[in-house]
Tab-separated table of C-alpha atoms in Angstrom:
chain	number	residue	atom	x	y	z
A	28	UNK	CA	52.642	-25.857	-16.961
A	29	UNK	CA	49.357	-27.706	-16.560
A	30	UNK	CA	50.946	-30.863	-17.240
A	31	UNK	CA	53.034	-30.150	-14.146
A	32	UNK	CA	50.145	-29.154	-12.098
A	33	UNK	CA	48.578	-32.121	-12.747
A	34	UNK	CA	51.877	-34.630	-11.576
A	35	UNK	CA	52.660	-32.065	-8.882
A	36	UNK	CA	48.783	-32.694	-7.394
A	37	UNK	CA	49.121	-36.880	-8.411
A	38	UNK	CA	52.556	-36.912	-6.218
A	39	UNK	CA	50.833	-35.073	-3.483
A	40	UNK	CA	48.001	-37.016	-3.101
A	41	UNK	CA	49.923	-40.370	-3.368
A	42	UNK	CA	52.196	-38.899	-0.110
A	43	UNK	CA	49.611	-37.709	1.816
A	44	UNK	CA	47.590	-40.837	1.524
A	45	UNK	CA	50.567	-42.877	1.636
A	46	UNK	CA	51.030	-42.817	5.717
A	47	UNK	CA	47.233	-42.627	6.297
A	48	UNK	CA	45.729	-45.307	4.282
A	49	UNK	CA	49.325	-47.637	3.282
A	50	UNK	CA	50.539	-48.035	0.485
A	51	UNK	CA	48.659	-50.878	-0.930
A	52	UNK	CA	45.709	-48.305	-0.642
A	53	UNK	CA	48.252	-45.029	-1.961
A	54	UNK	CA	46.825	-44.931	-5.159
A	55	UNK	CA	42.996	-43.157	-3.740
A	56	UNK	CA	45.392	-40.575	-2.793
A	57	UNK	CA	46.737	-39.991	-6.290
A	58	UNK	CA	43.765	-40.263	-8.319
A	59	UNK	CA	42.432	-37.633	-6.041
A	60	UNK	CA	44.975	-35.242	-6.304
A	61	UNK	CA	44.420	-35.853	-10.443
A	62	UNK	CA	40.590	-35.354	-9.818
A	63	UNK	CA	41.300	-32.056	-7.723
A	64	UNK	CA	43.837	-30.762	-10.738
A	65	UNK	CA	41.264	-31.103	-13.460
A	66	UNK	CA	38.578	-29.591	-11.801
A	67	UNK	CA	41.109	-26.838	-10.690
A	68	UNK	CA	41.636	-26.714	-14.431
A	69	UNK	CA	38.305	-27.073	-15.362
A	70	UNK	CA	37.888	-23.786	-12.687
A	71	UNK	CA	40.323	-21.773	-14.167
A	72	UNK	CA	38.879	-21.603	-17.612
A	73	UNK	CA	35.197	-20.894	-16.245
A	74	UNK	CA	37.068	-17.950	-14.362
A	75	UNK	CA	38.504	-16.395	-17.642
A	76	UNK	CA	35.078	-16.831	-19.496
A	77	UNK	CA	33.231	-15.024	-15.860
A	78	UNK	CA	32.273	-11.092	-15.261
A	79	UNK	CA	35.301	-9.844	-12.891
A	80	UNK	CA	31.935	-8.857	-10.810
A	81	UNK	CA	30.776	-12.751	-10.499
A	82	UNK	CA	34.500	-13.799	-9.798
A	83	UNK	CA	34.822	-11.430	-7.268
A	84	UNK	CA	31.266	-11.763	-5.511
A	85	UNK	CA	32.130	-15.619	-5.618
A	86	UNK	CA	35.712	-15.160	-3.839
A	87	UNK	CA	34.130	-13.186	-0.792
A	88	UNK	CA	30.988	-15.556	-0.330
A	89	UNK	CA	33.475	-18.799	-0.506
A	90	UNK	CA	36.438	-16.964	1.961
A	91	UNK	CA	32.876	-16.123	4.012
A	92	UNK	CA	31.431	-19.018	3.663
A	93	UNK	CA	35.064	-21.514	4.958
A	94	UNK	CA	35.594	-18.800	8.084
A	95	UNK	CA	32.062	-20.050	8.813
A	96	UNK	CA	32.257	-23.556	8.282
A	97	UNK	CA	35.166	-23.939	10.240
A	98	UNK	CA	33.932	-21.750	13.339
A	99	UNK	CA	30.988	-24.683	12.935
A	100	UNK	CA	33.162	-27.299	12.570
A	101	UNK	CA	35.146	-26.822	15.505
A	102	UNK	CA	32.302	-27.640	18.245
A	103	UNK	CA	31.439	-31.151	15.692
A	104	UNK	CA	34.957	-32.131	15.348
A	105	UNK	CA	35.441	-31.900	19.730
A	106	UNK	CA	32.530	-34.044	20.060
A	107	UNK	CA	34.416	-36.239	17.506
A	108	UNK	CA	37.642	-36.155	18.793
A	109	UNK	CA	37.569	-40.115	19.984
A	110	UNK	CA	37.205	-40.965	16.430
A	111	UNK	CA	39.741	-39.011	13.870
A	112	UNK	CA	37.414	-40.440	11.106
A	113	UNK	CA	34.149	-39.148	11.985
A	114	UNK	CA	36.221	-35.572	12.647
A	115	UNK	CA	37.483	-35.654	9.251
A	116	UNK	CA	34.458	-36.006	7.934
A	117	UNK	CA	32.347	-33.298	9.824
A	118	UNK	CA	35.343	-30.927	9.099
A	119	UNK	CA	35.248	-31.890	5.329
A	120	UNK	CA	31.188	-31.738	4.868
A	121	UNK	CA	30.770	-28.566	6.800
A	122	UNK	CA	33.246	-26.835	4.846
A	123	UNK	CA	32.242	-28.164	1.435
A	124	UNK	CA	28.421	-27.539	2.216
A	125	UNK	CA	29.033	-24.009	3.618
A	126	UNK	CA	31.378	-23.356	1.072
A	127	UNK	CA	29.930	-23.929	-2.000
A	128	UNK	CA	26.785	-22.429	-0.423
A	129	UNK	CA	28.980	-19.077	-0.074
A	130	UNK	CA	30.058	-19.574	-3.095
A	131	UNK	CA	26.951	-19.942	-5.178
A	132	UNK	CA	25.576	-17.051	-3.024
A	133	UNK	CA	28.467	-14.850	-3.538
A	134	UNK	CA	28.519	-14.881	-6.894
A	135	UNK	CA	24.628	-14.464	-7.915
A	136	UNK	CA	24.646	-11.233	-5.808
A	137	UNK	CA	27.811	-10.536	-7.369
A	138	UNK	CA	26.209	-11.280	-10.579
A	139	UNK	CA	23.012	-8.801	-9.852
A	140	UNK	CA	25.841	-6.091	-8.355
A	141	UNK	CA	25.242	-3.055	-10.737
A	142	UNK	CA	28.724	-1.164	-10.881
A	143	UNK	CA	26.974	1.898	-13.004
A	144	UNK	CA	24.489	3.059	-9.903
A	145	UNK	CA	28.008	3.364	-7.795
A	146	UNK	CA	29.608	4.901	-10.017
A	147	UNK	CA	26.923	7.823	-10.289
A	148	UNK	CA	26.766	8.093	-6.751
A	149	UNK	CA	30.184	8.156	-6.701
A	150	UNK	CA	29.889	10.886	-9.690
A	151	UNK	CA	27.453	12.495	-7.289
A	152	UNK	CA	28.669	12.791	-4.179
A	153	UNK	CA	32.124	13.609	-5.014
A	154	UNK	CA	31.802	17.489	-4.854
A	155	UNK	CA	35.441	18.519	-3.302
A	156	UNK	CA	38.419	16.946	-3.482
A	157	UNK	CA	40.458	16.430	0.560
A	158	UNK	CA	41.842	19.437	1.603
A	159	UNK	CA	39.169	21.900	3.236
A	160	UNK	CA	36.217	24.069	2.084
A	161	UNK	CA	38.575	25.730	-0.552
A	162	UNK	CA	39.429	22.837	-2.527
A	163	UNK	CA	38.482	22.760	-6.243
A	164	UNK	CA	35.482	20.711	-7.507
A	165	UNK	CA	36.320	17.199	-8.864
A	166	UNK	CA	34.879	17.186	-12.759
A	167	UNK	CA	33.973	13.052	-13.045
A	168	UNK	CA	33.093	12.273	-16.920
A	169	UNK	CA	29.077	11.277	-16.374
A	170	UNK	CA	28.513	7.785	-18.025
A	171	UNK	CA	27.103	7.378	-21.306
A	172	UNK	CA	24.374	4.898	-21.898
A	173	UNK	CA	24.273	3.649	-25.680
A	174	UNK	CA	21.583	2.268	-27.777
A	175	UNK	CA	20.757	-0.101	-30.182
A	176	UNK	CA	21.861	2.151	-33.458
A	177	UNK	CA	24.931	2.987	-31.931
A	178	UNK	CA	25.948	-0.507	-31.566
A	179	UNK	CA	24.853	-1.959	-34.732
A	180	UNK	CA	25.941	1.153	-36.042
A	181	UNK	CA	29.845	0.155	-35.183
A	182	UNK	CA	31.684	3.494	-35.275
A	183	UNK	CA	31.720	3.676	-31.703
A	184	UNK	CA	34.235	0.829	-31.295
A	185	UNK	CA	36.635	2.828	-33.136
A	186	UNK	CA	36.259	5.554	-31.438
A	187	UNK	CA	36.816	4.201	-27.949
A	188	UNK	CA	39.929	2.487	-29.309
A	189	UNK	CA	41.149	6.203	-29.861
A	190	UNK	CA	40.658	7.036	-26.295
A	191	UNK	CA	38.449	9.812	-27.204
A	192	UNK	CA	35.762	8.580	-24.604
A	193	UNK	CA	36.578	8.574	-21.068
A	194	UNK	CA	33.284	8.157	-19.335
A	195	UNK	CA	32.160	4.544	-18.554
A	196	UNK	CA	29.749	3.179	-20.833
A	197	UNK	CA	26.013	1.687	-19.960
A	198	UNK	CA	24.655	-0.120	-21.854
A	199	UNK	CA	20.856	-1.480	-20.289
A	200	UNK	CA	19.377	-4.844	-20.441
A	201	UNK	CA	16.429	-4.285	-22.508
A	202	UNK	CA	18.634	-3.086	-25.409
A	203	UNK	CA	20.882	-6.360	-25.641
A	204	UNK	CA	16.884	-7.632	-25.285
A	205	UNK	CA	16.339	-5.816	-28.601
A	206	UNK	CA	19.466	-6.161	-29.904
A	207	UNK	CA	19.010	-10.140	-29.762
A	208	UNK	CA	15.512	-9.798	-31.044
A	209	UNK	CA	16.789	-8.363	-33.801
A	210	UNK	CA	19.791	-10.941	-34.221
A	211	UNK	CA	17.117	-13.605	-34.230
A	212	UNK	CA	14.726	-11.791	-36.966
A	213	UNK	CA	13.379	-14.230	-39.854
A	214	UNK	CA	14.478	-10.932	-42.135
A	215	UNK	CA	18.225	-11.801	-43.007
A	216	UNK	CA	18.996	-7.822	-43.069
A	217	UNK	CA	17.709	-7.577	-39.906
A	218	UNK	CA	19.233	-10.582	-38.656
A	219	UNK	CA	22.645	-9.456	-40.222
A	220	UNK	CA	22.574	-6.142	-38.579
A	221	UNK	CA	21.493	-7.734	-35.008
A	222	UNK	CA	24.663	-10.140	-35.414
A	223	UNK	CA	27.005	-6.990	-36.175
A	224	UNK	CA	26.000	-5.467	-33.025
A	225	UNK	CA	26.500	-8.243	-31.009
A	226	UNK	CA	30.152	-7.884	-32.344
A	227	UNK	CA	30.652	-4.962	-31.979
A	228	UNK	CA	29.118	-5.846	-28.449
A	229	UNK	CA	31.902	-8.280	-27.832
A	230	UNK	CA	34.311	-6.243	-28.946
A	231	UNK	CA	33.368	-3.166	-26.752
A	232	UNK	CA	33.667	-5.711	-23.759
A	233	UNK	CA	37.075	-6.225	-24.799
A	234	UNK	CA	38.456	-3.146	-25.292
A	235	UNK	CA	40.934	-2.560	-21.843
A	236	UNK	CA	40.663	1.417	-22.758
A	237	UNK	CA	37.085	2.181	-21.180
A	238	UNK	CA	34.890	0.720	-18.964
A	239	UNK	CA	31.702	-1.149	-20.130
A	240	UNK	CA	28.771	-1.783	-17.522
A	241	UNK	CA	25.672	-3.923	-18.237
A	242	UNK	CA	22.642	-2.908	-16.237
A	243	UNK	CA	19.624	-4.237	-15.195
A	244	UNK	CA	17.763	-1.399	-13.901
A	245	UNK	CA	14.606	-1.286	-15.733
A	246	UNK	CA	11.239	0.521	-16.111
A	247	UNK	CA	8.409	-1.684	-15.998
A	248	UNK	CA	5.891	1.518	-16.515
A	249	UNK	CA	7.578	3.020	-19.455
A	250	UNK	CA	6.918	0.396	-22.383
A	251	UNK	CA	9.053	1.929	-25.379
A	252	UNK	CA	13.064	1.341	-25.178
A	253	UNK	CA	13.738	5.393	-26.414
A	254	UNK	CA	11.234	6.121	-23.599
A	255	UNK	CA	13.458	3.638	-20.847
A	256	UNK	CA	16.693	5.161	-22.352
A	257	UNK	CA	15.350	8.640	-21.544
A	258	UNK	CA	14.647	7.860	-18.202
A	259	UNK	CA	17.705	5.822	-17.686
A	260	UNK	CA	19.745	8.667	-18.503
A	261	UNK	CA	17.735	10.969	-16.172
A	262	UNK	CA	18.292	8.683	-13.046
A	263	UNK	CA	21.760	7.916	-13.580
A	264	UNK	CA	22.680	11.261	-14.706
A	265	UNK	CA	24.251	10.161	-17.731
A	266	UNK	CA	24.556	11.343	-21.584
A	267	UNK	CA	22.344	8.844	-23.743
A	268	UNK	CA	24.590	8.278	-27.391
A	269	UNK	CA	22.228	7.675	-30.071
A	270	UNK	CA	21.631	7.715	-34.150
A	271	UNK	CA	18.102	7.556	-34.085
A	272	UNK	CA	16.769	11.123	-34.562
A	273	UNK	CA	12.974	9.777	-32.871
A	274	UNK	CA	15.169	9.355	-29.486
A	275	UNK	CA	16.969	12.945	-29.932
A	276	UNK	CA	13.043	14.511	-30.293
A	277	UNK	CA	11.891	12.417	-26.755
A	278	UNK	CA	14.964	13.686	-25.079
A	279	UNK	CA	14.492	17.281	-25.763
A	280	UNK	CA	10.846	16.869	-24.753
């Protein structure tokens, strides 16, 4: 299928250039269109390795970022218009500047978009479901925000392959920050358990039966993690899933 893209884009670019440039200048045409298939390829498998959230932040800056291009473009290429080069050109830089700039844009804010504070406003706000002031409550599952010990831990991969939870899962910043300490500790037990839970990490991230959110909302006040999970929890109005019997105490204080 590639292999076809590629000779599909070759032949393409070869017949397009063919009537613009001649023929004994064709062949700019179909090394371009093999340029434009391997970086379309190239594309493709940065897409499967991206966050849906960066992929989708990057498709609405760059669809933003052409409609605006081309509204800029127009006024350049009329005061081209005597020389089809020179309007080429303005149409192809201003949407190739302004596009990659939406682009770029698009997907770092799509990058810093943090899905879990929606979804507890959305948990939040949803009180009745449509149908007038007699309509039943709507009972959302709250998120639950893991930490460290429950990912090095393991058990909760299996048990989200059963099904059994059906609240998203968040799992903060500054514990993949401790969890990769931990992976990196000159102690090989310590480094050995750090490198399970980045496993079982992976493999939570992978699982199509729940919903895992990374977030970056931190507490630069509170300086212990159990502390930050606490009041994590709190705001977001989640359940906090631990092993460490320290974190249970903090929580019921």
């Amino acid at each position: 299928m590639r292999s076809l893209l590629v000779v599909f884009a070759a032949a393409s670019g070869y017949f397009i250039a063919l009537p613009l440039i001649g023929s004994h200048l064709a062949y700019i045409g179909l090394i371009s269109g093999v340029l434009i298939a391997a970086a379309a390829l190239i594309f493709e498998g940065r897409v499967k390795q991206t966050p849906l959230r960066i992929v989708a932040g990057g498709a609405i800056g760059l669809i933003t970022g052409l409609i605006a291009a081309n509204l800029l473009a127009y006024p350049l290429t009329l005061f081209f218009a005597k020389n089809s080069y020179l309007e080429l050109a303005a149409y192809l830089l201003a949407n190739s500047i302004i596009g990659y700039l939406g682009l770029t844009i698009g997907m770092k804010k799509g990058d810093e978009f943090d899905a879990s504070r929606l979804l507890v406003r959305l948990f939040k706000d949803s009180h009745l479901q449509p149908g007038g002031p007699t309509s039943q409550p709507v009972h959302l599952k709250p998120p639950i925000v893991i930490d460290t010990s429950v990912i090095i831990d393991g058990r909760i991969a299996d048990i989200c392959e059963t099904g059994f939870i059906d609240g998203a899962i968040i799992i903060p910043q500054f514990v993949l920050q401790e969890l990769q300490y931990i992976a990196d500790s000159p102690d090989s037990v310590k480094r050995l358990r750090g490198k399970r839970g980045l496993d079982i990490l992976a493999q939570l991230q992978k699982n199509t039966k729940i919903e895992v959110q990374i977030t970056g909302q931190d507490f630069p006040s509170v300086k212990e993690v159990d502390a930050k999970l606490v009041a994590l929890g709190r705001e977001l109005g989640a359940k906090v899933l631990t092993n460490d019997a320290n974190l249970v105490k903090i929580a019921e204080l």
